[in-house]
Amino acid sequence: MTNPHIQVRSLTRTYSLGPEQVAVLRDLDLDLVAGEALAVIGPSGSGKSTLLHILGTLDRPSSGSVTIGGLDPFTLPEPELARFRNREVGFVFQDHHLLPQYTALENVLIPTLPFRRKGEDPEPWARELLGRVGLEKRLAHRPAELSGGERQRVAVARALIHRPRLLLADEPTGNLDEAAATGVADLLFELQRELGAVLVLVTHSLELAARFPRRCRLASGRCVAA
Ligand code: ADP
Ligand code: MG
């Protein structure tokens, strides 16, 4: 096997519940090679979002280790961690999290505002991405002027603006009707393959999970092949 791009070892995440410590993730191991796609399923409250947040460095392990491209991001000082997250990780949530006052194009460009390198012009790629998700005629629309499926496609384009090596999607089709959900899932797959990113997607839809080459179910805090 090639070196895993993501290596998770004995990951434990506990929360304090009054005087008690509750382990949501417990001794979880996971390896993902570059370009791999994994669907994560499991009942509500089983820790799916917690796992995704830790992989995306939005949350930290209580114990255990996570390395991404050989680096343990949690050893980075906060400003570098923020830059790492901004550059290397793309998120798509169940709710689009677009900013209502900005256009589709502006929303896709928002992640490029911090940490921009000199001479970098992300706009052509933002326009291309919006074209790829079928919104070339919607660049100047604000979120309220878009359908649910279109908003989520803007969110997909935004997640990919930095060509992240890790694409994380937390029930990205959960709020969409079937046709829109299929469209968004198709795009996620297509663009993930093209960019060679690792995709980890949480879903309640067994139909969507069945489209993945690899699936795991969160059970008792671990990721069990499903
Ligand atoms: P899922 O996404 O599978 O529904 P989550 O990862 O959101 O599950 O949550 C797993 C468990 O951890 C739930 O029981 C939830 O209540 C608990 N939990 C999540 N975040 C916190 C928090 N910040 N403080 C305390 N408990 C939390
Ligand atoms: Mg969740």
PDB file of C-alpha atoms in Angstrom, residues 58-159:
ATOM      1  CA  LEU A  58     -11.966  22.473  13.328  1.00  0.00           C
ATOM      2  CA  ASP A  59     -11.886  20.377  16.499  1.00  0.00           C
ATOM      3  CA  ARG A  60      -9.013  18.631  18.290  1.00  0.00           C
ATOM      4  CA  PRO A  61      -8.497  15.068  19.476  1.00  0.00           C
ATOM      5  CA  SER A  62      -8.651  14.461  23.220  1.00  0.00           C
ATOM      6  CA  SER A  63      -5.968  11.846  22.606  1.00  0.00           C
ATOM      7  CA  GLY A  64      -4.512   9.879  19.725  1.00  0.00           C
ATOM      8  CA  SER A  65      -2.973  11.225  16.558  1.00  0.00           C
ATOM      9  CA  VAL A  66      -3.959  12.479  13.137  1.00  0.00           C
ATOM     10  CA  THR A  67      -1.469  13.076  10.351  1.00  0.00           C
ATOM     11  CA  ILE A  68      -2.344  14.606   7.011  1.00  0.00           C
ATOM     12  CA  GLY A  69       0.330  14.322   4.339  1.00  0.00           C
ATOM     13  CA  GLY A  70       2.745  13.211   7.065  1.00  0.00           C
ATOM     14  CA  LEU A  71       2.100  16.308   9.159  1.00  0.00           C
ATOM     15  CA  ASP A  72       0.280  16.422  12.495  1.00  0.00           C
ATOM     16  CA  PRO A  73      -1.589  19.685  11.975  1.00  0.00           C
ATOM     17  CA  PHE A  74      -2.400  19.960  15.674  1.00  0.00           C
ATOM     18  CA  THR A  75       1.268  20.615  16.419  1.00  0.00           C
ATOM     19  CA  LEU A  76       1.099  23.834  14.366  1.00  0.00           C
ATOM     20  CA  PRO A  77       0.710  27.171  16.108  1.00  0.00           C
ATOM     21  CA  GLU A  78      -2.777  28.622  15.607  1.00  0.00           C
ATOM     22  CA  PRO A  79      -2.009  31.017  12.697  1.00  0.00           C
ATOM     23  CA  GLU A  80      -0.322  28.228  10.731  1.00  0.00           C
ATOM     24  CA  LEU A  81      -3.117  25.835  11.577  1.00  0.00           C
ATOM     25  CA  ALA A  82      -5.602  28.373  10.197  1.00  0.00           C
ATOM     26  CA  ARG A  83      -3.557  28.666   7.006  1.00  0.00           C
ATOM     27  CA  PHE A  84      -3.317  24.874   6.712  1.00  0.00           C
ATOM     28  CA  ARG A  85      -7.088  24.527   7.112  1.00  0.00           C
ATOM     29  CA  ASN A  86      -7.731  27.315   4.628  1.00  0.00           C
ATOM     30  CA  ARG A  87      -5.442  25.846   1.976  1.00  0.00           C
ATOM     31  CA  GLU A  88      -5.678  22.097   2.403  1.00  0.00           C
ATOM     32  CA  VAL A  89      -9.238  21.437   3.511  1.00  0.00           C
ATOM     33  CA  GLY A  90     -12.536  22.068   1.745  1.00  0.00           C
ATOM     34  CA  PHE A  91     -15.793  21.787   3.663  1.00  0.00           C
ATOM     35  CA  VAL A  92     -19.348  21.319   2.477  1.00  0.00           C
ATOM     36  CA  PHE A  93     -21.967  21.345   5.230  1.00  0.00           C
ATOM     37  CA  GLN A  94     -25.622  20.369   5.248  1.00  0.00           C
ATOM     38  CA  ASP A  95     -26.535  24.043   5.207  1.00  0.00           C
ATOM     39  CA  HIS A  96     -24.735  25.939   2.496  1.00  0.00           C
ATOM     40  CA  HIS A  97     -23.253  28.556   4.902  1.00  0.00           C
ATOM     41  CA  LEU A  98     -23.073  31.084   2.075  1.00  0.00           C
ATOM     42  CA  LEU A  99     -22.978  34.743   3.063  1.00  0.00           C
ATOM     43  CA  PRO A 100     -26.344  36.241   2.038  1.00  0.00           C
ATOM     44  CA  GLN A 101     -25.067  39.694   1.068  1.00  0.00           C
ATOM     45  CA  TYR A 102     -22.542  38.381  -1.452  1.00  0.00           C
ATOM     46  CA  THR A 103     -22.969  36.989  -4.961  1.00  0.00           C
ATOM     47  CA  ALA A 104     -22.210  33.402  -5.921  1.00  0.00           C
ATOM     48  CA  LEU A 105     -18.846  34.466  -7.369  1.00  0.00           C
ATOM     49  CA  GLU A 106     -17.955  36.504  -4.274  1.00  0.00           C
ATOM     50  CA  ASN A 107     -18.915  33.615  -1.993  1.00  0.00           C
ATOM     51  CA  VAL A 108     -16.614  31.259  -3.886  1.00  0.00           C
ATOM     52  CA  LEU A 109     -13.788  33.796  -3.558  1.00  0.00           C
ATOM     53  CA  ILE A 110     -14.202  34.410   0.182  1.00  0.00           C
ATOM     54  CA  PRO A 111     -11.723  31.698   1.266  1.00  0.00           C
ATOM     55  CA  THR A 112      -9.062  33.393  -0.873  1.00  0.00           C
ATOM     56  CA  LEU A 113      -9.235  36.684   1.053  1.00  0.00           C
ATOM     57  CA  PRO A 114      -6.993  35.622   3.945  1.00  0.00           C
ATOM     58  CA  PHE A 115      -3.489  34.352   3.226  1.00  0.00           C
ATOM     59  CA  ARG A 116      -3.537  35.439  -0.416  1.00  0.00           C
ATOM     60  CA  ARG A 117      -0.156  35.134  -2.082  1.00  0.00           C
ATOM     61  CA  LYS A 118       1.277  38.028  -4.057  1.00  0.00           C
ATOM     62  CA  GLY A 119       0.274  38.022  -7.704  1.00  0.00           C
ATOM     63  CA  GLU A 120      -2.313  35.310  -7.208  1.00  0.00           C
ATOM     64  CA  ASP A 121      -5.607  35.860  -9.026  1.00  0.00           C
ATOM     65  CA  PRO A 122      -8.136  33.232  -8.011  1.00  0.00           C
ATOM     66  CA  GLU A 123     -11.033  34.705 -10.005  1.00  0.00           C
ATOM     67  CA  PRO A 124     -10.555  32.773 -13.274  1.00  0.00           C
ATOM     68  CA  TRP A 125     -10.608  29.456 -11.376  1.00  0.00           C
ATOM     69  CA  ALA A 126     -13.649  30.619  -9.348  1.00  0.00           C
ATOM     70  CA  ARG A 127     -15.482  31.368 -12.589  1.00  0.00           C
ATOM     71  CA  GLU A 128     -14.398  28.058 -14.075  1.00  0.00           C
ATOM     72  CA  LEU A 129     -15.553  26.168 -10.986  1.00  0.00           C
ATOM     73  CA  LEU A 130     -18.938  27.873 -11.069  1.00  0.00           C
ATOM     74  CA  GLY A 131     -19.142  26.852 -14.720  1.00  0.00           C
ATOM     75  CA  ARG A 132     -18.262  23.283 -13.793  1.00  0.00           C
ATOM     76  CA  VAL A 133     -21.121  23.158 -11.297  1.00  0.00           C
ATOM     77  CA  GLY A 134     -23.484  24.529 -13.945  1.00  0.00           C
ATOM     78  CA  LEU A 135     -23.827  28.060 -12.604  1.00  0.00           C
ATOM     79  CA  GLU A 136     -22.042  30.132 -15.248  1.00  0.00           C
ATOM     80  CA  LYS A 137     -25.250  32.163 -15.659  1.00  0.00           C
ATOM     81  CA  ARG A 138     -25.666  32.677 -11.899  1.00  0.00           C
ATOM     82  CA  LEU A 139     -22.372  34.358 -10.987  1.00  0.00           C
ATOM     83  CA  ALA A 140     -24.027  37.584  -9.872  1.00  0.00           C
ATOM     84  CA  HIS A 141     -26.940  35.971  -8.013  1.00  0.00           C
ATOM     85  CA  ARG A 142     -27.148  36.170  -4.250  1.00  0.00           C
ATOM     86  CA  PRO A 143     -28.013  33.030  -2.241  1.00  0.00           C
ATOM     87  CA  ALA A 144     -31.671  34.106  -1.848  1.00  0.00           C
ATOM     88  CA  GLU A 145     -31.947  34.188  -5.650  1.00  0.00           C
ATOM     89  CA  LEU A 146     -30.765  30.583  -6.018  1.00  0.00           C
ATOM     90  CA  SER A 147     -32.503  27.254  -5.447  1.00  0.00           C
ATOM     91  CA  GLY A 148     -31.371  24.918  -2.653  1.00  0.00           C
ATOM     92  CA  GLY A 149     -29.469  22.730  -5.096  1.00  0.00           C
ATOM     93  CA  GLU A 150     -27.816  25.750  -6.707  1.00  0.00           C
ATOM     94  CA  ARG A 151     -26.758  27.118  -3.328  1.00  0.00           C
ATOM     95  CA  GLN A 152     -25.184  23.796  -2.459  1.00  0.00           C
ATOM     96  CA  ARG A 153     -23.373  23.764  -5.798  1.00  0.00           C
ATOM     97  CA  VAL A 154     -21.943  27.190  -4.971  1.00  0.00           C
ATOM     98  CA  ALA A 155     -20.814  25.697  -1.645  1.00  0.00           C
ATOM     99  CA  VAL A 156     -19.078  22.857  -3.542  1.00  0.00           C
ATOM    100  CA  ALA A 157     -17.288  25.377  -5.767  1.00  0.00           C
ATOM    101  CA  ARG A 158     -16.241  27.373  -2.697  1.00  0.00           C
ATOM    102  CA  ALA A 159     -14.884  24.248  -1.004  1.00  0.00           C
TER     103      ALA A 159
END
